[in-house]
Short mmCIF file of C-alpha atoms in Angstrom, two decimals:
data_model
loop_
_atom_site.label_atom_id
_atom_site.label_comp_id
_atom_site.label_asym_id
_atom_site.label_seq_id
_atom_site.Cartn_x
_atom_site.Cartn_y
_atom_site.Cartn_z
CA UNK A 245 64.16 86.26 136.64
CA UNK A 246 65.93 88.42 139.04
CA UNK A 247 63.79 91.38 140.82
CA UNK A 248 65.16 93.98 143.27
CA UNK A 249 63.05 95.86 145.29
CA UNK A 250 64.19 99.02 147.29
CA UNK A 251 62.06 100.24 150.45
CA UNK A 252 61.21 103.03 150.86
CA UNK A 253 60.90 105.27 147.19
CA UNK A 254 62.12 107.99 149.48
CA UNK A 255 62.91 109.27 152.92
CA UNK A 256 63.14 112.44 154.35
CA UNK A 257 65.08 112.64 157.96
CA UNK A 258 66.66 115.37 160.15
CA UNK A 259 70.45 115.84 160.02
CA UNK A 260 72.36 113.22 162.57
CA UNK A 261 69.94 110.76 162.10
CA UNK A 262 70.65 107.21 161.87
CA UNK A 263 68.89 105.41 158.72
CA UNK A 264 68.44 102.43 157.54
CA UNK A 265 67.32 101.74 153.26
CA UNK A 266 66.45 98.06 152.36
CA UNK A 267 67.28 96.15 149.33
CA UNK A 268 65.45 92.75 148.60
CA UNK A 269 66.11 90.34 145.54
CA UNK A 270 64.16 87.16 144.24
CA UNK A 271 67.02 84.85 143.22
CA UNK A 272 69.97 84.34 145.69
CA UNK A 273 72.06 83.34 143.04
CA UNK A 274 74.34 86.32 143.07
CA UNK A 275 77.88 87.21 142.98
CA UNK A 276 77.40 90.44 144.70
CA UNK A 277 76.03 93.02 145.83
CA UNK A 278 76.31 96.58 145.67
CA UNK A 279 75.79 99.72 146.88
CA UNK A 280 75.92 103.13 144.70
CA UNK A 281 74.97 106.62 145.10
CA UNK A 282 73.50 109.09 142.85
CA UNK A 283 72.98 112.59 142.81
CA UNK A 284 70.73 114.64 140.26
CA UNK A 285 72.31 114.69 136.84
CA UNK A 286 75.26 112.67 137.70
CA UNK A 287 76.53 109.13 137.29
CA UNK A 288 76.65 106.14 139.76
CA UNK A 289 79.14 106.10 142.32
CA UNK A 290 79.89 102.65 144.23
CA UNK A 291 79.57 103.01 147.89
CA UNK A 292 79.95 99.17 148.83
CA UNK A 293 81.02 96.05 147.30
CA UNK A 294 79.65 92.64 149.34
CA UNK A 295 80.61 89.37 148.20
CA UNK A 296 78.37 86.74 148.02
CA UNK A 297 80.53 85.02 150.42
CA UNK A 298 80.52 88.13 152.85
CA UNK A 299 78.41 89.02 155.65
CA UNK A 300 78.85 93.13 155.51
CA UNK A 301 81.31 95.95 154.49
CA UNK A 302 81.97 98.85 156.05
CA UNK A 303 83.29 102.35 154.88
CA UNK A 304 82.85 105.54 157.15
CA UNK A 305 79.88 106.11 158.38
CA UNK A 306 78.28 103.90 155.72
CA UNK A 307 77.48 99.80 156.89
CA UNK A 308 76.19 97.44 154.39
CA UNK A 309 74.89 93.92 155.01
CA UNK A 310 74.07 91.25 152.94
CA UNK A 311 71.42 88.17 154.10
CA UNK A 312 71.72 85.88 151.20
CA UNK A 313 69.65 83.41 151.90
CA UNK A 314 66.60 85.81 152.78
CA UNK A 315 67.41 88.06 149.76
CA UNK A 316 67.73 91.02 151.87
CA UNK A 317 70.89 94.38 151.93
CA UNK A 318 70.88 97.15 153.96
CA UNK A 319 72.87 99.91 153.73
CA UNK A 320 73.16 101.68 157.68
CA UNK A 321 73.81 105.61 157.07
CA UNK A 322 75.21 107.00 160.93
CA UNK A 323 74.73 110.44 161.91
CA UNK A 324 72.98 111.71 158.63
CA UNK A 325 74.22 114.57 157.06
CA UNK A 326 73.01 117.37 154.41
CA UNK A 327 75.53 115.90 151.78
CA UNK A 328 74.14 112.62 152.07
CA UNK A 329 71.11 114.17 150.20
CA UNK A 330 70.78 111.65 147.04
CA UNK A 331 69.56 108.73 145.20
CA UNK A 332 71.03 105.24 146.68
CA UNK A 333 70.95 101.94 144.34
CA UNK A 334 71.51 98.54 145.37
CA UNK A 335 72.59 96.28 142.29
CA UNK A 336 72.76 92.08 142.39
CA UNK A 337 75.29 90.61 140.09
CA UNK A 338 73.74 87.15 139.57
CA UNK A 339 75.81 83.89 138.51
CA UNK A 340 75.97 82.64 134.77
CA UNK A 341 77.50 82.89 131.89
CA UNK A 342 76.55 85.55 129.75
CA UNK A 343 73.72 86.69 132.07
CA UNK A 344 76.50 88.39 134.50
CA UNK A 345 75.15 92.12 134.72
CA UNK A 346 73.96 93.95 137.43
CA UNK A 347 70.04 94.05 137.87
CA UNK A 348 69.40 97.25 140.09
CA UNK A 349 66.34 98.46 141.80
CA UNK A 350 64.13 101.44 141.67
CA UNK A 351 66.27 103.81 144.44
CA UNK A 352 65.32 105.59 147.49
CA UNK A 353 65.43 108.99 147.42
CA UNK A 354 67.27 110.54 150.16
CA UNK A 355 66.91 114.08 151.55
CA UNK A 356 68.49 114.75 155.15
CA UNK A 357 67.17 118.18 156.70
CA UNK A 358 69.17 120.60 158.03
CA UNK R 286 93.61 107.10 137.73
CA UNK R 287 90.74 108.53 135.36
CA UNK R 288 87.58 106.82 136.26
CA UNK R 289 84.82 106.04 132.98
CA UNK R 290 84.48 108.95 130.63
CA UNK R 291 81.31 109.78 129.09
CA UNK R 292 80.27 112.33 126.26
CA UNK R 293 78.78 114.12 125.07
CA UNK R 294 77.18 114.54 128.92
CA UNK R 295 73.93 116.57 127.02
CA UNK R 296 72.37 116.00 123.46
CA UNK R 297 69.50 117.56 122.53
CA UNK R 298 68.15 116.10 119.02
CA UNK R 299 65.02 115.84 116.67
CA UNK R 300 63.56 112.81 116.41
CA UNK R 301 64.40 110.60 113.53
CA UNK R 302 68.15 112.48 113.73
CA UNK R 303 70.79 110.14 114.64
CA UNK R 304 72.83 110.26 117.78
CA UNK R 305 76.35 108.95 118.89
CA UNK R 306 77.41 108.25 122.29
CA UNK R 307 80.98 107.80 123.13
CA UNK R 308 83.25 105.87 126.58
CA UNK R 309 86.60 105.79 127.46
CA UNK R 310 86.18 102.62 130.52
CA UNK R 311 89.22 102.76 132.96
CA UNK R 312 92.50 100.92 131.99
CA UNK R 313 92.58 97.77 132.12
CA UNK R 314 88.99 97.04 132.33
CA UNK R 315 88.53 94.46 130.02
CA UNK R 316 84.09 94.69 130.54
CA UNK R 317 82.37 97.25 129.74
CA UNK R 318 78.63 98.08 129.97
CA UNK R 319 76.49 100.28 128.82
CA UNK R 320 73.33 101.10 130.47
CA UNK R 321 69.82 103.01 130.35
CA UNK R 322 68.40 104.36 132.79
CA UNK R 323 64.57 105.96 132.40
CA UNK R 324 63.34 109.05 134.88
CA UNK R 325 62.90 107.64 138.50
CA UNK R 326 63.99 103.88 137.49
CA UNK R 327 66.55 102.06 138.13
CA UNK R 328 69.62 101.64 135.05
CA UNK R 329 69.07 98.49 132.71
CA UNK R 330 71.33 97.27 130.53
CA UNK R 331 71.73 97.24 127.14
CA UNK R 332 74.56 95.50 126.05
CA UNK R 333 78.19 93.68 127.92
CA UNK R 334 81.42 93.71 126.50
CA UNK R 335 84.23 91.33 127.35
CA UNK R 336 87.22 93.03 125.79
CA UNK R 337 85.77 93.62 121.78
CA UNK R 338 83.18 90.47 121.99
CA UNK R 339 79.56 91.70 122.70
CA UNK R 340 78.70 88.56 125.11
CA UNK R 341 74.99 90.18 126.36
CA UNK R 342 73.26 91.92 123.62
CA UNK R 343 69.55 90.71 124.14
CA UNK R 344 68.25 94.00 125.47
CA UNK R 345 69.10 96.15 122.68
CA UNK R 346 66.71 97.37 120.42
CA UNK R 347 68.59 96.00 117.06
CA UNK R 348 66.17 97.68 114.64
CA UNK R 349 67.49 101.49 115.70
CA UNK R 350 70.56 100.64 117.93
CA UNK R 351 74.27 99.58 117.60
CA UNK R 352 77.42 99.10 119.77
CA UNK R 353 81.00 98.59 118.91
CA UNK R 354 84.36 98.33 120.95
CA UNK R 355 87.38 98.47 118.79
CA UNK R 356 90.29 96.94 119.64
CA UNK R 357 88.60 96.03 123.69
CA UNK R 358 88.83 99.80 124.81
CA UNK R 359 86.84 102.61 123.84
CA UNK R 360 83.18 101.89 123.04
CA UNK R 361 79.97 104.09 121.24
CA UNK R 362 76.73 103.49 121.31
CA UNK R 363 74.53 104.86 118.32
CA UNK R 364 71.02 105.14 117.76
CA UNK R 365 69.54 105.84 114.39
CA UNK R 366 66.54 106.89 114.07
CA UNK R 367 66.58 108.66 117.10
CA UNK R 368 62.63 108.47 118.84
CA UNK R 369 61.23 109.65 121.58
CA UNK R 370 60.96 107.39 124.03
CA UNK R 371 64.62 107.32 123.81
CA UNK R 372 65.16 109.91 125.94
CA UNK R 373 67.08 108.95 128.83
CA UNK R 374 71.00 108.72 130.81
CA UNK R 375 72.79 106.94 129.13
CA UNK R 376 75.56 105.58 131.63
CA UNK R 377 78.80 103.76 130.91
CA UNK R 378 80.48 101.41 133.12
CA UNK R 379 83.42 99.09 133.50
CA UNK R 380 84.78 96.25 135.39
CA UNK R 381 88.19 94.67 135.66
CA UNK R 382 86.18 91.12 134.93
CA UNK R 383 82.80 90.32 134.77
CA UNK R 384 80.48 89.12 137.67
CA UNK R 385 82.82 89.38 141.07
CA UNK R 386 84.40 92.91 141.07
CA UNK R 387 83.24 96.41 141.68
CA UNK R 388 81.39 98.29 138.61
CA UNK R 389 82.55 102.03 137.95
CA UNK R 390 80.33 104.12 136.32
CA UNK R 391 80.78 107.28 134.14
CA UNK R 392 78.88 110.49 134.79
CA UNK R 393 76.53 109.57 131.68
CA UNK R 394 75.25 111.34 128.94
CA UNK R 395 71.28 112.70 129.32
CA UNK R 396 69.49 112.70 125.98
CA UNK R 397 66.43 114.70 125.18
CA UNK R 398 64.67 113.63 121.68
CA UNK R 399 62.55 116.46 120.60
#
């Protein structure tokens, strides 16, 4: 059975920071993985799509990898800013069938000081 | 392009009342997903569509819940009795196929049983 972990719950930094949050699965079975953000009372918005197949994605100031074979994402976050405040996801898509969903983890819980 | 819409986005019911839920998933999407997501956790699903065919149903609680998706496009999601520990987001999501493409979610609807 597929388990995602997220490290840490939640991190507190001052603004232009560079951070780092970790994602960690069991099964390296997956299609994907992916990145989403979420702020209090809202959906999920997708940050970053990796591929199985990939190695990392990129989008502004925002750098995911992917390590398949150790089970490991991180998501890189340059030069933090207030508006980056929020809840950040990581969700495996694994392989098979009628199993295909995403499995996400717990979150960390961003909060970038001003 | 619209992105997944969600209502109600707040109900507020007695217990035992029942309770609707509705999604409009973004053209074309032929999966759609609806998800639960508990205080401080992660979302989990509850049940996959691939166009009107429920393909992943085994985490919904049968007894009290239902799903439909007429015609492969809109979906709702009822529960009836309403208890509860069924208060939660209730988020809505789509996907042009299932397993190796990006997930969009809706803002979701929060329910509070009382």
């Amino acid at each position: 059975k597929q388990e995602v972990t997220q490290i840490p719950a939640a991190l507190s930094v001052p603004e232009g920071e560079n951070l780092v949050l970790n994602c960690s699965f069991t099964d390296s079975a997956i299609y994907n993985l992916q990145w989403f953000r979420q702020d209090p009372g809202k959906g999920l918005t997708s940050l970053l799509l990796i591929q199985s197949s990939q190695r990392e994605q990129t989008s502004g100031r925002l750098n995911a990898s992917l390590d398949k074979s150790s089970g490991r994402s991180t998501l890189y976050i340059a030069a933090s800013q207030p508006g980056d405040s929020a809840t950040y996801l990581c969700a495996v898509t694994n392989y098979g069938g009628a199993t295909n969903k995403l499995i996400f983890g717990t979150g960390t819980l961003l909060a970038v000081q001003p | 392009e619209a992105g997944v819409v969600q209502s109600p986005r707040y109900k507020i019911i007695e217990k035992k009342q029942p309770v609707a839920f509705w999604c409009n998933p973004i053209s074309g999407h032929n999966t759609l997903y609806w998800y639960r997501q508990n205080l401080g956790q992660g979302p989990e699903l509850l049940i996959r569509y691939e166009n009107e065919e429920a393909v992943d149903d085994s985490q919904l609680p049968k007894d009290r819940f239902s799903a439909e998706r007429l015609k492969g496009v809109d979906s709702t999601l009822k529960i009836q009795p309403a208890e509860l520990g069924d208060s939660a987001v209730y988020l809505c999501a789509s996907s042009s196929r299932t397993g190796n493409t990006e997930a969009f979610f809706g803002q979701g609807t929060r329910l509070t049983v009382v």
